[in-house]
Backbone as a ProteinNet text record, in pm:
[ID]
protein_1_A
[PRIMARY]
XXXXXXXXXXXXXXXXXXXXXXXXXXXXXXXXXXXXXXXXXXXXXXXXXXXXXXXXXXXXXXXXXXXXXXXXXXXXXXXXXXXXXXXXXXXXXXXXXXXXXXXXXXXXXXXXXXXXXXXXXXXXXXXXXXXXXXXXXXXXXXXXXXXXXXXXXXXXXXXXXXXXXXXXXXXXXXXXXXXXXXXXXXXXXXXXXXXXXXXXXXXXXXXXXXXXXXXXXXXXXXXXXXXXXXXXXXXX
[TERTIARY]
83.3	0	86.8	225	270.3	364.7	373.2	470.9	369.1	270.4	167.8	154.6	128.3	74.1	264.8	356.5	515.4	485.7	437	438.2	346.1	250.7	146.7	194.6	251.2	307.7	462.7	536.1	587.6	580.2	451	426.3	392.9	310.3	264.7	303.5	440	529.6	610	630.3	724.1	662.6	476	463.5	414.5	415.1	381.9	543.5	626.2	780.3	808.7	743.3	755.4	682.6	545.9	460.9	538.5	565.9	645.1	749.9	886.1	988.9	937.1	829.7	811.4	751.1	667.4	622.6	712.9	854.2	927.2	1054	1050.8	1134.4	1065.4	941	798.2	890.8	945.9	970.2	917.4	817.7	751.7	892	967.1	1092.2	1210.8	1235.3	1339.4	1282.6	1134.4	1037.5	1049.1	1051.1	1002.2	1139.3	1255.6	1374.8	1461.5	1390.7	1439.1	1353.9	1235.7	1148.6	1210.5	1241.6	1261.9	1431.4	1519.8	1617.8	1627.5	1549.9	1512.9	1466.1	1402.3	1314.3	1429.6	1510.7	1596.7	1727.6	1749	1819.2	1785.1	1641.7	1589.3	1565.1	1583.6	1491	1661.2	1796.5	1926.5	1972.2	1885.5	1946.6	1846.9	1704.7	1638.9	1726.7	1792.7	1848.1	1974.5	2050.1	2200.5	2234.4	2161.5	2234	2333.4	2366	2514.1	2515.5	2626.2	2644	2749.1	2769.1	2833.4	3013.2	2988.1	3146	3177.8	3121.5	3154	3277.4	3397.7	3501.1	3443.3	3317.3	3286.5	3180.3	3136.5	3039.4	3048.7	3188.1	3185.5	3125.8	3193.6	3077.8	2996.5	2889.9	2736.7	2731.1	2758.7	2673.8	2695.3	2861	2874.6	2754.6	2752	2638.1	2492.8	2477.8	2362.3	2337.7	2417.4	2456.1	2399.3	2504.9	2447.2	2360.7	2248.4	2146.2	2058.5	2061.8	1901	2017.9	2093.3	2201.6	2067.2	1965.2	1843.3	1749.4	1734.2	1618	1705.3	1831.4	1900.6	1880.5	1901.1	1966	1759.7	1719.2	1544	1506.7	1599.6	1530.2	1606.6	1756.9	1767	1800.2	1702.5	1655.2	1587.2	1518.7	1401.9	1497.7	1651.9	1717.6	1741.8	1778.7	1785.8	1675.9	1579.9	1432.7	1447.6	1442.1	1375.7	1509	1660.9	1748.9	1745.8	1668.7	1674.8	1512.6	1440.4	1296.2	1250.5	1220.2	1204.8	1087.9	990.3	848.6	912.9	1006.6	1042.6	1106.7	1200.3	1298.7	1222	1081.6	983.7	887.6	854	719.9	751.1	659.9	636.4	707.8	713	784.6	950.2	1004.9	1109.3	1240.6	1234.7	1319.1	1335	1213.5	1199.1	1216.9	1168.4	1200.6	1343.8	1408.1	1535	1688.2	1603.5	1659.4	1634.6	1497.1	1485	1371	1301.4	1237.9	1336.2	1374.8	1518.8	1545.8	1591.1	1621.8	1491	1401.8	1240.9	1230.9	1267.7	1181.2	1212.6	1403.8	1477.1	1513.6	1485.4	1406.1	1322.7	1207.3	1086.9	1104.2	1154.7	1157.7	1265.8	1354.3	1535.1	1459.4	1362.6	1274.5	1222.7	1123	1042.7	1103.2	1253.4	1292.6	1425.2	1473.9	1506.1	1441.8	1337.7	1222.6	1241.2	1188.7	1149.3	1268.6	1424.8	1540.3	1570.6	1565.7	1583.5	1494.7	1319.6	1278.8	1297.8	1375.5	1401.5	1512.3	1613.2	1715.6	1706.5	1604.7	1566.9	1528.2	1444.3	1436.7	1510.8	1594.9	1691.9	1847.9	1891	2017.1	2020.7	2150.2	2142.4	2135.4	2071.2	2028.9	2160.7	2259.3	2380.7	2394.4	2390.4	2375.1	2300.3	2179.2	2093.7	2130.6	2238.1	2320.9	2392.7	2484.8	2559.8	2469	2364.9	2249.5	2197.7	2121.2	2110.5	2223.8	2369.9	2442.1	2468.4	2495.4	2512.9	2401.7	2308.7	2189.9	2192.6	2190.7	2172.9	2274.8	2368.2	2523.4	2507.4	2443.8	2396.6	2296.9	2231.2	2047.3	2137.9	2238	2261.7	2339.2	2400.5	2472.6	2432.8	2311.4	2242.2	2115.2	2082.6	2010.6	2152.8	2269.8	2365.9	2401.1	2339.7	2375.7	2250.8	2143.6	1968	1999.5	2026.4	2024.1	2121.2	2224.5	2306.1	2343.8	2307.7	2314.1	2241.5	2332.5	2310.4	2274.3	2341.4	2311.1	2487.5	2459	2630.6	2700.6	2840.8	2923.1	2914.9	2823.5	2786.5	2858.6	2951.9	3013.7	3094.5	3180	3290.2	3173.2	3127.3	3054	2988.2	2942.2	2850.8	2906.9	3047.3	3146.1	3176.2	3234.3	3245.6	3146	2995.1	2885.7	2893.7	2937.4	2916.6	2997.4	3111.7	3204.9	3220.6	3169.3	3152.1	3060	2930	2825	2888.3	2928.9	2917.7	3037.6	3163.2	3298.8	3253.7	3109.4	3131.5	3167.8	3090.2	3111.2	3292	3342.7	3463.3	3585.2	3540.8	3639.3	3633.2	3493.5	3451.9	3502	3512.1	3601.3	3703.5	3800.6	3937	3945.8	4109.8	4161.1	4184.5	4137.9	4142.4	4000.9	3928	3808.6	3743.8	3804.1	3786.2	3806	3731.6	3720.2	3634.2	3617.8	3594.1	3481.2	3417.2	3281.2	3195.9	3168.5	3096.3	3158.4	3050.5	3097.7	3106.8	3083.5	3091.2	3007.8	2881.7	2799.6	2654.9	2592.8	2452.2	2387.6	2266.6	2139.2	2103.1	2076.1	2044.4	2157	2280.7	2374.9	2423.4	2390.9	2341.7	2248.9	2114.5	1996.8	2011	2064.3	2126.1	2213.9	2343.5	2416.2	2338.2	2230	2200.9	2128.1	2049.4	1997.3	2055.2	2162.6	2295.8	2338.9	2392.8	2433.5	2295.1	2164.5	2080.4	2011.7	2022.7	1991.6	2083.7	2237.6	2327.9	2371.6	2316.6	2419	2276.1	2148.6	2029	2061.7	2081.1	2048.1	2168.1	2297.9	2371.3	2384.6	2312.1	2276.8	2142.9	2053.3	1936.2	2055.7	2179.1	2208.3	2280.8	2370.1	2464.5	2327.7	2229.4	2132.6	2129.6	2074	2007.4	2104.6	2277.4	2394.5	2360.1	2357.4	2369.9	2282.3	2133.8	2062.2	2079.7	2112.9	2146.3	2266.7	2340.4	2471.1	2437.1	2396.2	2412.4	2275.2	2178.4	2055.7	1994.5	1985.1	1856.2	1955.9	2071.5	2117.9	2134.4	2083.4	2068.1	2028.8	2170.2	2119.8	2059	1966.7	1906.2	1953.7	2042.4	2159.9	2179.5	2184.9	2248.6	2334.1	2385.6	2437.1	2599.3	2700.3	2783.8	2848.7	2734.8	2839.5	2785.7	2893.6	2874.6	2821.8	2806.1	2722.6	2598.2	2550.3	2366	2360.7	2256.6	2174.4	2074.8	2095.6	2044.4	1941.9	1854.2	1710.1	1633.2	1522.6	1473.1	1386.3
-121.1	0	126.2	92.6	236.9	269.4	144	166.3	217.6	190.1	238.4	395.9	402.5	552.5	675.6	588.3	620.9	619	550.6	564.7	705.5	648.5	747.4	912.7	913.5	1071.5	1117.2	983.4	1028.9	1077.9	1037.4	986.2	1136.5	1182.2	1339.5	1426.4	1440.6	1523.3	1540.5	1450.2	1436.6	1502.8	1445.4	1500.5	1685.8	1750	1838.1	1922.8	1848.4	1904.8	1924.8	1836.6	1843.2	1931	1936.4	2083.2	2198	2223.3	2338.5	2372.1	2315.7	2272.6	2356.3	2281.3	2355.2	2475.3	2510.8	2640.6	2754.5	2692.8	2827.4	2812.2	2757.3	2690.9	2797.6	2799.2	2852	3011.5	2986	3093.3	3086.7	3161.9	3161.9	3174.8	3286.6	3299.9	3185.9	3117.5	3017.1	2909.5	2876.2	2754.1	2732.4	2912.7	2950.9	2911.7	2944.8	2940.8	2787.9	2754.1	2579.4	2529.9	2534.4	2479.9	2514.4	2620.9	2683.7	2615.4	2619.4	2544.2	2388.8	2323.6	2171.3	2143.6	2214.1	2216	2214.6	2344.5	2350.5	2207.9	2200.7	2052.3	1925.4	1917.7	1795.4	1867.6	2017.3	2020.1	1994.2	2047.1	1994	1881.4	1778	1619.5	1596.3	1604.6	1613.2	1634.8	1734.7	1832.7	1819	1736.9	1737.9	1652.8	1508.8	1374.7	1372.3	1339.6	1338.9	1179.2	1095.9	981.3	912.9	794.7	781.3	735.1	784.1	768.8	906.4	978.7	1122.8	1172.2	1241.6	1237.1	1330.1	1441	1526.3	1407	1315.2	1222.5	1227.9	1243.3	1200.3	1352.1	1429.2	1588.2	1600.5	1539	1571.3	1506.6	1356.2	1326	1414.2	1457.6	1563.5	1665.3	1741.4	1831	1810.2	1645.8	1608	1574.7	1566.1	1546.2	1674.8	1772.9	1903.9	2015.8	1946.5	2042	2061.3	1972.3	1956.8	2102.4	2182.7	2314.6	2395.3	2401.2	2550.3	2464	2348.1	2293	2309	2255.6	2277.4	2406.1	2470.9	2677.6	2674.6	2615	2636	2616.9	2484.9	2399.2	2454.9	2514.3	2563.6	2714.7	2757.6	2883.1	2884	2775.1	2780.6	2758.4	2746.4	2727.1	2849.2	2927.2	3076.2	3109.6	3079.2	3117.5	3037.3	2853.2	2788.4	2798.2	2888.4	2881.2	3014.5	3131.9	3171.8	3276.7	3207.6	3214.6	3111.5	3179.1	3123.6	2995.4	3024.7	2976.8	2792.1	2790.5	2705.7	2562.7	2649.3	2577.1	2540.4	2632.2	2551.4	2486.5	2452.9	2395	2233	2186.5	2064.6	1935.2	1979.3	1828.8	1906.7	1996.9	2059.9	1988	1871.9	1749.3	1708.5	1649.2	1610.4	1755.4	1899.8	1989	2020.4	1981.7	2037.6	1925.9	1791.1	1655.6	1589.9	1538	1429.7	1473.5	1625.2	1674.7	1746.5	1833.8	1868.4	1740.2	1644.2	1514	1461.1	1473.4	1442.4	1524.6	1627.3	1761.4	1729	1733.8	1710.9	1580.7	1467.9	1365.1	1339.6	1420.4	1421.4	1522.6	1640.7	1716.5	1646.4	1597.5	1539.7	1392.3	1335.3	1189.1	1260.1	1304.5	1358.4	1425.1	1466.2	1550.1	1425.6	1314.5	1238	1140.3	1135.3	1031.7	1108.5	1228.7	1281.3	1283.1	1338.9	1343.9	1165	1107.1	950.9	893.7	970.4	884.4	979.3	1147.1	1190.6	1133	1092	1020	886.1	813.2	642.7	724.7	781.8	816.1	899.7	1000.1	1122.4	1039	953.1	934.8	758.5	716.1	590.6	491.3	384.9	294.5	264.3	276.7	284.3	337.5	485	613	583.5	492.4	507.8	497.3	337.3	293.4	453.4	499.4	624.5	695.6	747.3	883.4	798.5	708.5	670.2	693.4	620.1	625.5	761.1	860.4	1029.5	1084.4	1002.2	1095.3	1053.3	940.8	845.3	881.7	923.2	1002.6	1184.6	1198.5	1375.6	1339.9	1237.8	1249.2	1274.4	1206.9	1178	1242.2	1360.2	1450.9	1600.2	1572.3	1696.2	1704.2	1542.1	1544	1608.7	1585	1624.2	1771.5	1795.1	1988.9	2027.8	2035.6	2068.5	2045.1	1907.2	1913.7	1972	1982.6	2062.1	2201.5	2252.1	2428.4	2505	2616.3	2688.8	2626.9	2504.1	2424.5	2436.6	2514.7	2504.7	2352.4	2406.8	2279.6	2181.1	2249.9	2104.6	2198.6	2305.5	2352.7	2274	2219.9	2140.9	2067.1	1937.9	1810.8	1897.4	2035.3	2091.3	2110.8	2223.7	2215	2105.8	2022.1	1868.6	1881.2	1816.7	1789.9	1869.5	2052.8	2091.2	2112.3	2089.6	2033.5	1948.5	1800.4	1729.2	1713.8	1789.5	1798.9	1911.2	2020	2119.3	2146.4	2027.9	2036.4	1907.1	1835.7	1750.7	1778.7	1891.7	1921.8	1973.7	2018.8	2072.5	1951.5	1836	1711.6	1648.3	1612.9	1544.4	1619.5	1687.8	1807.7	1785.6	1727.1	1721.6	1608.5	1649.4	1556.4	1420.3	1380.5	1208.9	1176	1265	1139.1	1203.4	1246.6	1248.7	1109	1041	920.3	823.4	826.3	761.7	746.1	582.3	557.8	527.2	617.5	576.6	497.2	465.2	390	255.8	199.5	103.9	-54.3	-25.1	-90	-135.6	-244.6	-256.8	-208.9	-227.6	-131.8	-202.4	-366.9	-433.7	-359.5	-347.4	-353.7	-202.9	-79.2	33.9	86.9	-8.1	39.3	-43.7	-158.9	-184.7	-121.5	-38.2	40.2	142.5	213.6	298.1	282	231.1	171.5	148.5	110.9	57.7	210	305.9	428.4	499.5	512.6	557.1	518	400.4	339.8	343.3	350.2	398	539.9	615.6	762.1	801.1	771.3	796.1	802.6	695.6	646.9	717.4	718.1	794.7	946	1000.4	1122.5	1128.9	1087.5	1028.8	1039.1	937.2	915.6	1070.4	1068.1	1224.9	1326.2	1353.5	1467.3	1444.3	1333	1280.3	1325.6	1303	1278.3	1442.6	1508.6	1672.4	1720.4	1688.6	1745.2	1722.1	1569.9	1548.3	1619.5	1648	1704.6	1857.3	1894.2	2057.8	2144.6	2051.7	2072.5	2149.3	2109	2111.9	2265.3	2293.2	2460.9	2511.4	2518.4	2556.8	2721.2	2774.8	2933.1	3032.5	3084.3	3202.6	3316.8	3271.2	3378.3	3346.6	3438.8	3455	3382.4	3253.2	3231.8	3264.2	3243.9	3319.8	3172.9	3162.7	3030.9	3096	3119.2	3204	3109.7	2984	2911.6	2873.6	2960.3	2946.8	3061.2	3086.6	3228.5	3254.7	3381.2	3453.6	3416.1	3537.7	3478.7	3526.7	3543.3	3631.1	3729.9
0	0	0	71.6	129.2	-35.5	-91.6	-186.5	-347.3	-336	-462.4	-416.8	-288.7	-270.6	-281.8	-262.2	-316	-464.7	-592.5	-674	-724.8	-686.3	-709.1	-689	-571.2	-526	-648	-663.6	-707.3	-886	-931.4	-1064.7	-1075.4	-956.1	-945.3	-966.6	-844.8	-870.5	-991.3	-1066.2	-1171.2	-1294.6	-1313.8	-1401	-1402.5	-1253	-1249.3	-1253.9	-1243.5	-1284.3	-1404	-1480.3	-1634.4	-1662.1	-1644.3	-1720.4	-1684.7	-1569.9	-1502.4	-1607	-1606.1	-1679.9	-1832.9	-1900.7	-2029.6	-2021.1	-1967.6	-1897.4	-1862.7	-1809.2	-1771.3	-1898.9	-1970.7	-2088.4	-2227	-2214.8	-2332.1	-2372.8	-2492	-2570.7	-2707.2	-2786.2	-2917.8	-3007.7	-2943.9	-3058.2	-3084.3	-3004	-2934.3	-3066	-2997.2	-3044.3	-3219.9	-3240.1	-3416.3	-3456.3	-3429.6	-3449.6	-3491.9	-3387.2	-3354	-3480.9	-3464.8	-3620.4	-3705.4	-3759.4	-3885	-3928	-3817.3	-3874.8	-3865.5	-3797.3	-3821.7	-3960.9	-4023.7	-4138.2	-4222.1	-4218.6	-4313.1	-4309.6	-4198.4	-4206.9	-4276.4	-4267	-4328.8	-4473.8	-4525.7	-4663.1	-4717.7	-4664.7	-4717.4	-4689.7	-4613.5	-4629.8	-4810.7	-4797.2	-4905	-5025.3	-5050.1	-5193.1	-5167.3	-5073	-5056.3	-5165.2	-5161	-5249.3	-5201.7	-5116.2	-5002.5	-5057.2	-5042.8	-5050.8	-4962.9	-4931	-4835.8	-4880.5	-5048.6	-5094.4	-5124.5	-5071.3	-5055.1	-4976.4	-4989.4	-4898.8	-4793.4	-4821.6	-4725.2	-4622.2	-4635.3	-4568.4	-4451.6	-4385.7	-4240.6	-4142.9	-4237.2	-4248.2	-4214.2	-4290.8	-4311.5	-4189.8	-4138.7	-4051.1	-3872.5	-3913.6	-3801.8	-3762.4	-3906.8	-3903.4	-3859.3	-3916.7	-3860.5	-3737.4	-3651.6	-3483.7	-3426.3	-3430.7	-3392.3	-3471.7	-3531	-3609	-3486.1	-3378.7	-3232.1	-3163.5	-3245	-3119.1	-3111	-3172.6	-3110.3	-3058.3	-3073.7	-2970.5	-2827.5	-2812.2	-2679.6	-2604.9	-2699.5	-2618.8	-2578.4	-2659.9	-2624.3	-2463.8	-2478.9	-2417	-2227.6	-2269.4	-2148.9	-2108.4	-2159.1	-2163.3	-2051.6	-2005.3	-1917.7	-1728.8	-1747.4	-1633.2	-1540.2	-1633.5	-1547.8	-1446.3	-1533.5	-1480.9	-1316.8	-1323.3	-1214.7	-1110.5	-1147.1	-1074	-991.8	-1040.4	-944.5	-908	-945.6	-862.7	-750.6	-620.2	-503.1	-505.5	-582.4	-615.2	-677	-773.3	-821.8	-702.3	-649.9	-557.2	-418.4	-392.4	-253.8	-328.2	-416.7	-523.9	-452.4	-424.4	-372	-467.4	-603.3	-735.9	-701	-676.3	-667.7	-689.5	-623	-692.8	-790.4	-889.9	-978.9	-1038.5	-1056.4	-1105	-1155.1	-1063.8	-1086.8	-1113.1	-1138.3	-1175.7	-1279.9	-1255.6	-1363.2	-1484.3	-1421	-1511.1	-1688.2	-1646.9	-1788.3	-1849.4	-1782	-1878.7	-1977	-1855	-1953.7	-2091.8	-1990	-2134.3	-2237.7	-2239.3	-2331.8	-2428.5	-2384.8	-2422.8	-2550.3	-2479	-2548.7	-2698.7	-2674.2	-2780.9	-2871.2	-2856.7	-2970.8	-2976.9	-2899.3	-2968.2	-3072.3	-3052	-3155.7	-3288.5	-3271.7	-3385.5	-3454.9	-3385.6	-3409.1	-3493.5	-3447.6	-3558.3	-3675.3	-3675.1	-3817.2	-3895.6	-3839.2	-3900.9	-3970.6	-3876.8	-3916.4	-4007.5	-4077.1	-4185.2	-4270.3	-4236.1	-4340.5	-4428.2	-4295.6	-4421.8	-4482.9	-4445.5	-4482.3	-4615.9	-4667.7	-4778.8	-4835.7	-4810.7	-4859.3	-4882.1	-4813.6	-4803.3	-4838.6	-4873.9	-4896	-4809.8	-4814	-4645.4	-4570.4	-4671.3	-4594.5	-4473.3	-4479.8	-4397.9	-4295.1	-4303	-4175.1	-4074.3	-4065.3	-3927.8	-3854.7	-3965.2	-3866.7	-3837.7	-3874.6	-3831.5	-3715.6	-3692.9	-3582.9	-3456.6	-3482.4	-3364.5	-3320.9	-3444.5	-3397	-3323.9	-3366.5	-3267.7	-3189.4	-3119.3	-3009	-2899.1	-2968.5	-2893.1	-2863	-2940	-2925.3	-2836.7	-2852.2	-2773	-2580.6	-2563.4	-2445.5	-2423.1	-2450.4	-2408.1	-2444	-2525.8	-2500.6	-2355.5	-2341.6	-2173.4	-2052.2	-2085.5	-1994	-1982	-2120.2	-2123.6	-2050.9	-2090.6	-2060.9	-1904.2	-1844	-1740.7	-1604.3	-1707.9	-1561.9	-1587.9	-1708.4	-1742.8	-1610.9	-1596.8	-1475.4	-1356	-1276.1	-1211.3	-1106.3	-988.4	-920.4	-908.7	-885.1	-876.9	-1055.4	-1152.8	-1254.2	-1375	-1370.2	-1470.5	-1554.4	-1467.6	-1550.2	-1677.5	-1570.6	-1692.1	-1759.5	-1742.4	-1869	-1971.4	-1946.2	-2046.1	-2139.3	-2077.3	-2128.3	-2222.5	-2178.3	-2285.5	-2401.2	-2360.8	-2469.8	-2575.5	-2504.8	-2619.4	-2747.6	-2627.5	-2751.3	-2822.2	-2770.4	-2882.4	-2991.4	-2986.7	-3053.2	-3157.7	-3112.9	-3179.6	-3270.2	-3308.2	-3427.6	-3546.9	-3582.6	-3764.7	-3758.5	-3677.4	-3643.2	-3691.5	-3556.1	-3574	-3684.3	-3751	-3857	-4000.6	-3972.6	-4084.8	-4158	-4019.3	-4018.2	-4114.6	-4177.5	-4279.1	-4264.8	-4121.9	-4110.7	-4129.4	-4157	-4147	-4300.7	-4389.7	-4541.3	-4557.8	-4705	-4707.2	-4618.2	-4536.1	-4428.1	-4434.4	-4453.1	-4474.9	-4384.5	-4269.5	-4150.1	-4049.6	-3940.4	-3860.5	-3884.2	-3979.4	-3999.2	-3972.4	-3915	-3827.2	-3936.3	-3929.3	-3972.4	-3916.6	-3959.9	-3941.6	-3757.6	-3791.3	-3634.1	-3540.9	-3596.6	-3489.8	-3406.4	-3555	-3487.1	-3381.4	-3424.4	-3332.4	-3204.4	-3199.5	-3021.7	-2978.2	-3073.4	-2978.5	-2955.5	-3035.7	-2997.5	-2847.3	-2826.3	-2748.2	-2640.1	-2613.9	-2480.2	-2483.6	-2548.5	-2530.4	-2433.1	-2504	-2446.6	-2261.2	-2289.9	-2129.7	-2039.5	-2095.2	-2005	-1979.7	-2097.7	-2051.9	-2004.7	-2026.1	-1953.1	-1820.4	-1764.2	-1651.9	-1578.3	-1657.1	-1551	-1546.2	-1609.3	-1603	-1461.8	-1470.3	-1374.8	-1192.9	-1212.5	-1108.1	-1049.4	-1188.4	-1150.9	-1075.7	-1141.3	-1095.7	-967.6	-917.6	-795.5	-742.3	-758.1	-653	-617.2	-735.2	-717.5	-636.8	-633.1	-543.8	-426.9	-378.7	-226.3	-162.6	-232.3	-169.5	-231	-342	-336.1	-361.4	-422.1	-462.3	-359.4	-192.4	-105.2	-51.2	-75.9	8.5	-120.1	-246.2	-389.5	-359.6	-384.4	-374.1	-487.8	-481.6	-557	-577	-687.1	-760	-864	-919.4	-1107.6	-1139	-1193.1	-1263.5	-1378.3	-1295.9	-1415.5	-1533.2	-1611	-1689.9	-1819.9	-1874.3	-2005	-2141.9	-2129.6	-2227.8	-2194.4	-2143.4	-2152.5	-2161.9	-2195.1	-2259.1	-2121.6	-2110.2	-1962.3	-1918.3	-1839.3	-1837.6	-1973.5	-1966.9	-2077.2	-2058.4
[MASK]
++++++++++++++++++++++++++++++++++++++++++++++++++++++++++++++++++++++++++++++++++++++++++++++++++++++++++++++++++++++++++++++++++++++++++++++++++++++++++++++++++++++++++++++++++++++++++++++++++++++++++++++++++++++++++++++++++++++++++++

């Protein structure tokens, strides 16, 4: 009994962390922005004819890694806000607010834009291609939950850095003169979508644990102050 009415409370809180979460996240311009260049990503996989004996190939799929960069800045836009309004940090889900909700949000929006990117290229690109677009996203999907979730968050600068590094230095590395030629990762289609899959349930889950560690040790004396980490975008 005691453990259903534990579910139940916690099923509550979580999902009233999540509405919250998009609520203080809700920018029309951010939102229009993020659409408008998703669109254009999928209308240049469409009109690219990229191929995967292309020496620029390892390129494109760089690019296609970090095209979800304005759903991110969207998505933690909404941190400034719940880091330093009082209302946020006493709100009864406040845990889940400031943990496992951002991972949700962020989730949900790079699923949803992941699907569409992934049957844009089953038809735009050669079935070759599908295996690597899967693993790049599957690898962006989980280190863009690591940016969303610890942006403007104390003590979580370093690993943010980190995340955003290696999300944002793909088209950069992939550039470089070693990976001209270079025909993907090399993986089938079965054998992509289980790594993807093992990447996702693990960098999931240890993102899930990192949050939790953060709130118990720095979360619950979480002070209401500005922020100085110069890769997130202010409040608004």
């Amino acid at each position: 009994m005691e453990k259903e009415k534990y579910k139940e409370n916690f099923m509550k809180d979580f999902l009233k962390a999540y509405k919250l979460y998009f609520k203080s996240a809700y920018s029309p311009i951010l939102i229009g922005v993020s659409v408008i260049f998703n669109v254009f990503t999928c209308v240049a996989l469409i009109f690219g004819n990229a191929k995967i004996t292309d020496n620029d190939y390892m390129s494109m799929i760089g690019t296609i890694g970090m095209s979800n960069c304005f759903l991110i800045i969207w998505l933690i836009s909404g941190k400034p806000i719940i880091a330093n309004n009082k209302f946020f940090l006493s709100a009864s889900c406040n845990k889940a607010l400031f943990t496992t909700a951002p991972i949700a949000a962020g989730l949900t929006v790079e699923m949803i834009y992941s699907t569409i990117l992934i049957t844009v290229s089953y038809f735009a690109l050669e079935r070759a291609a599908l295996p690597d677009v899967i693993i790049i996203l599957a690898f962006n999907m989980v280190f863009s939950s690591f940016i969303i979730s610890m942006a403007n968050m104390p003590k979580m600068l370093v690993p943010f850095i980190i995340s955003y590094i290696l999300l944002f230095s793909q088209p950069v590395i992939f550039n470089h003169n070693y990976f001209k030629g270079i025909k993907g990762f090399g993986f089938e289609l079965p054998q992509a979508v289980l790594i993807a899959a093992v990447m996702l349930v693990v960098g999931i889950g240890l993102n899930i644990i990192v949050m939790n560690l953060w709130w118990n040790k720095s979360g619950r004396s979480f002070k209401i102050e500005p922020q100085k980490n110069v890769l997130v975008f202010g409040n608004k």
